[in-house]
Amino acid sequence: MATNTANGAQRESQIRAEALKNEANKLFAEKHYEAAIKQYTEAIEADPTVTAFYTNRALAYIRTESFGLALSDADKAIELNPSFAKAYYRRATANMSMLKFKEAQRDLKTVVKLNPRDPDATQKLDECSKIVRRIEFEKAIANDEVTKSPFDALGDIDAIVVELSYDGPHINDSGIDRDFVVKLMDHFKKEKKLHRKYAYKILKETTDLLRSYKSLVSVSVPENGRLTVCGDTHGQYYDLCHIFELNGLPSPTNAYLFNGDFVDRGSFSIEVIFTLLAWKLVHPDQFHLTRGNHETIDMNKMYGFEGECRAKFNVAAFNAFTELFNAIPIANVINDKIFVVHGGLPSQDNVTLDMIRQIDRFKQPAGNDLMTDLLWADPQPFMGRGRSKRGTGFQFGPDITEDFLKRNGLDLVIRSHEVKEAGYEVAHGGKCVTIFSAPNYCDAVGNLGAYIVITPDLKLKYEQFSAVPHPNIGPMKYSPLRGF
C-alpha cells in the first residue's frame, strides 16, 4: 500500500514537472527568458531526474548570458545521461561564450562522436578548431618587445588623400563640428563608410582627449538641462539613432553618458563607436564614455568587433581602437552622488573613489584586479559576495552596495552589463540600478531598451523604447562565434 502511495506521488510530481516544462518552453519561445528559467527550475524541483529540463534551462541561461549557470546545468545533464549529445553541445556553447575554446572543442568532438551524421555538429567542431589553431598561432608569434604606438601604423593622417568619389561628410580646417556629426549619422544610416582619413583623425583626437582624464571622471548635470545615462549599445546603430530621435541630439544642455559595451555582437559597431567618438569631440564636457568589458582585446576578437574593423577598415585601425579603448575612463561620478560604472563594485572592502581614480587603466584588465571587478561584476539579491553566474567575475549583494555608497558619500550606483526585459532594473533597495540600451538584443531576446534622464536635482526618469528596423544584416556577422 505504501509503495502504491509513493508511486502515485511520484507520478503526480512527474506530471506537474512536465506541465511546468511545457509552460517554460512557451515562455522561452516568447523570449521571456527569466520567467522561463523560473519555470524550468520548478520543473527540476518537481522531478530532478529529467535530463532535458537541465539542457532547456541551460539554453535559457545562455540567452541571458549566465554562462556559468549554463555550464553547471550541462554538467548535471551529462551526469544524468552521459550519452545525451545536446548536453555536450550546451556545455560547448557556454565554454565558447566564456572564451574557453579547448574545453568547447572537447565537447564538440563528443557531440560528433555521438552523432556522426550531424553536419551542424561537424561544422561547429571545425569552426571551434579553427579558433583554437588561431589562438595558438597568435601566441606563438607574440613577443614582449616594446612596440610603437598603433597610431604610427596609420601613417601621416594629414597626407591621406580623400578621393573625389567620396560622397560622405568632410572635416574642415576648424575641426569636427555638430554639422559634421549630423551628416555622418545620416551617411551611416545609408550603409556608407566614413573615409579612412577622417576615421583615423577621429580615433587619434579622441584618444588624445581621453588620455587626459583620470580613471574616474567627475560629471555634472548641466544647469537648466539634463544628463541622460545609456547602457550597452552593442553595435545596434539604428537603435542608437532612435535614442537621439527620442531624447534629442547632444548639446550643452542635453548631456549624455554612455556606460560601456559600445561594440561587439551587433554588426554596426563601427557606426556606433564613430558616432559616439565624434559627439565626444564636439561636446567634450557634456558627452561622456565609460569603458565596458567589451572594450577589451579578447572580447573584440571573438564577439565581432575585430572582424568588422578589418572588413570596413584594416588591422591597423583595430590596433588603434585597442589603444583608444585603453584610454576610456573606468567610472564616473555624477554631481558627487551617483556612481556610474559598467559592471559593478569591487571584490574587496574599503575601496574609495580616489583608489578608482588612480587605476592604471592603459592596458587590458588582468582578470584579478580592481579594473576587472568594475568591468565585470553583477549585483545579486543575497548578502555578501557570490560566484558569478557568468563564469567570470563575481556578484555583490545589497550590503556591499550599501557599504560602498556610505564609505564614499554616495547615494546610488548605476551600472549596465546585463540585458533586462524591461530595459532596466532597480535593485538593492533602490540603491543599484541596471540600465541596458540595446532593445531586442542580438535580434533574439525581445527586451525593451531604456535610458535614464537625470535632472539637476538628481531626480531620475526611466524611458523605455523598442527596437527599430535595421538593414538585413544579422548580429555577429563578423564574429568567429557566429552560429553558436
Coordinates of C-alpha atoms in Angstrom, one line a residue, residues 185 189 226 228 230 233 236-250 254 256 258 272 275 279 437-440 447-451 463-470:
M185 CA 24.9 59.8 -38.8
K189 CA 22.2 55.2 -42.0
R226 CA 19.7 67.2 -18.1
T228 CA 21.0 61.0 -20.0
C230 CA 22.6 55.0 -21.6
T233 CA 24.5 49.7 -27.2
Q236 CA 23.0 48.3 -32.7
Y237 CA 23.5 51.6 -34.6
Y238 CA 19.9 52.1 -35.7
D239 CA 18.7 51.8 -32.1
L240 CA 21.3 54.3 -31.1
C241 CA 19.9 56.8 -33.7
H242 CA 16.5 56.1 -32.3
I243 CA 17.7 57.2 -28.8
F244 CA 18.8 60.5 -30.2
E245 CA 15.5 60.8 -32.1
L246 CA 13.5 60.2 -28.9
N247 CA 15.7 62.2 -26.5
G248 CA 17.4 64.8 -28.7
L249 CA 20.9 65.2 -30.0
P250 CA 23.7 66.0 -27.6
N254 CA 21.4 67.8 -23.3
Y256 CA 24.9 62.1 -22.4
F258 CA 27.2 56.1 -22.5
V272 CA 28.1 53.2 -33.2
T275 CA 29.2 58.3 -33.8
W279 CA 30.0 63.6 -30.4
S437 CA 20.0 50.3 -24.1
A438 CA 20.2 47.6 -26.8
P439 CA 16.5 46.6 -27.4
N440 CA 15.8 43.1 -28.8
N447 CA 13.7 43.0 -24.5
L448 CA 13.0 46.7 -24.4
G449 CA 15.8 49.2 -24.3
A450 CA 15.9 52.0 -21.7
Y451 CA 17.8 55.1 -20.7
E463 CA 12.5 56.0 -20.5
Q464 CA 11.8 52.7 -22.4
F465 CA 11.9 52.1 -26.1
S466 CA 11.5 49.3 -28.6
A467 CA 13.9 48.2 -31.3
V468 CA 13.6 49.8 -34.7
P469 CA 14.2 48.1 -38.1
H470 CA 17.7 47.8 -39.5

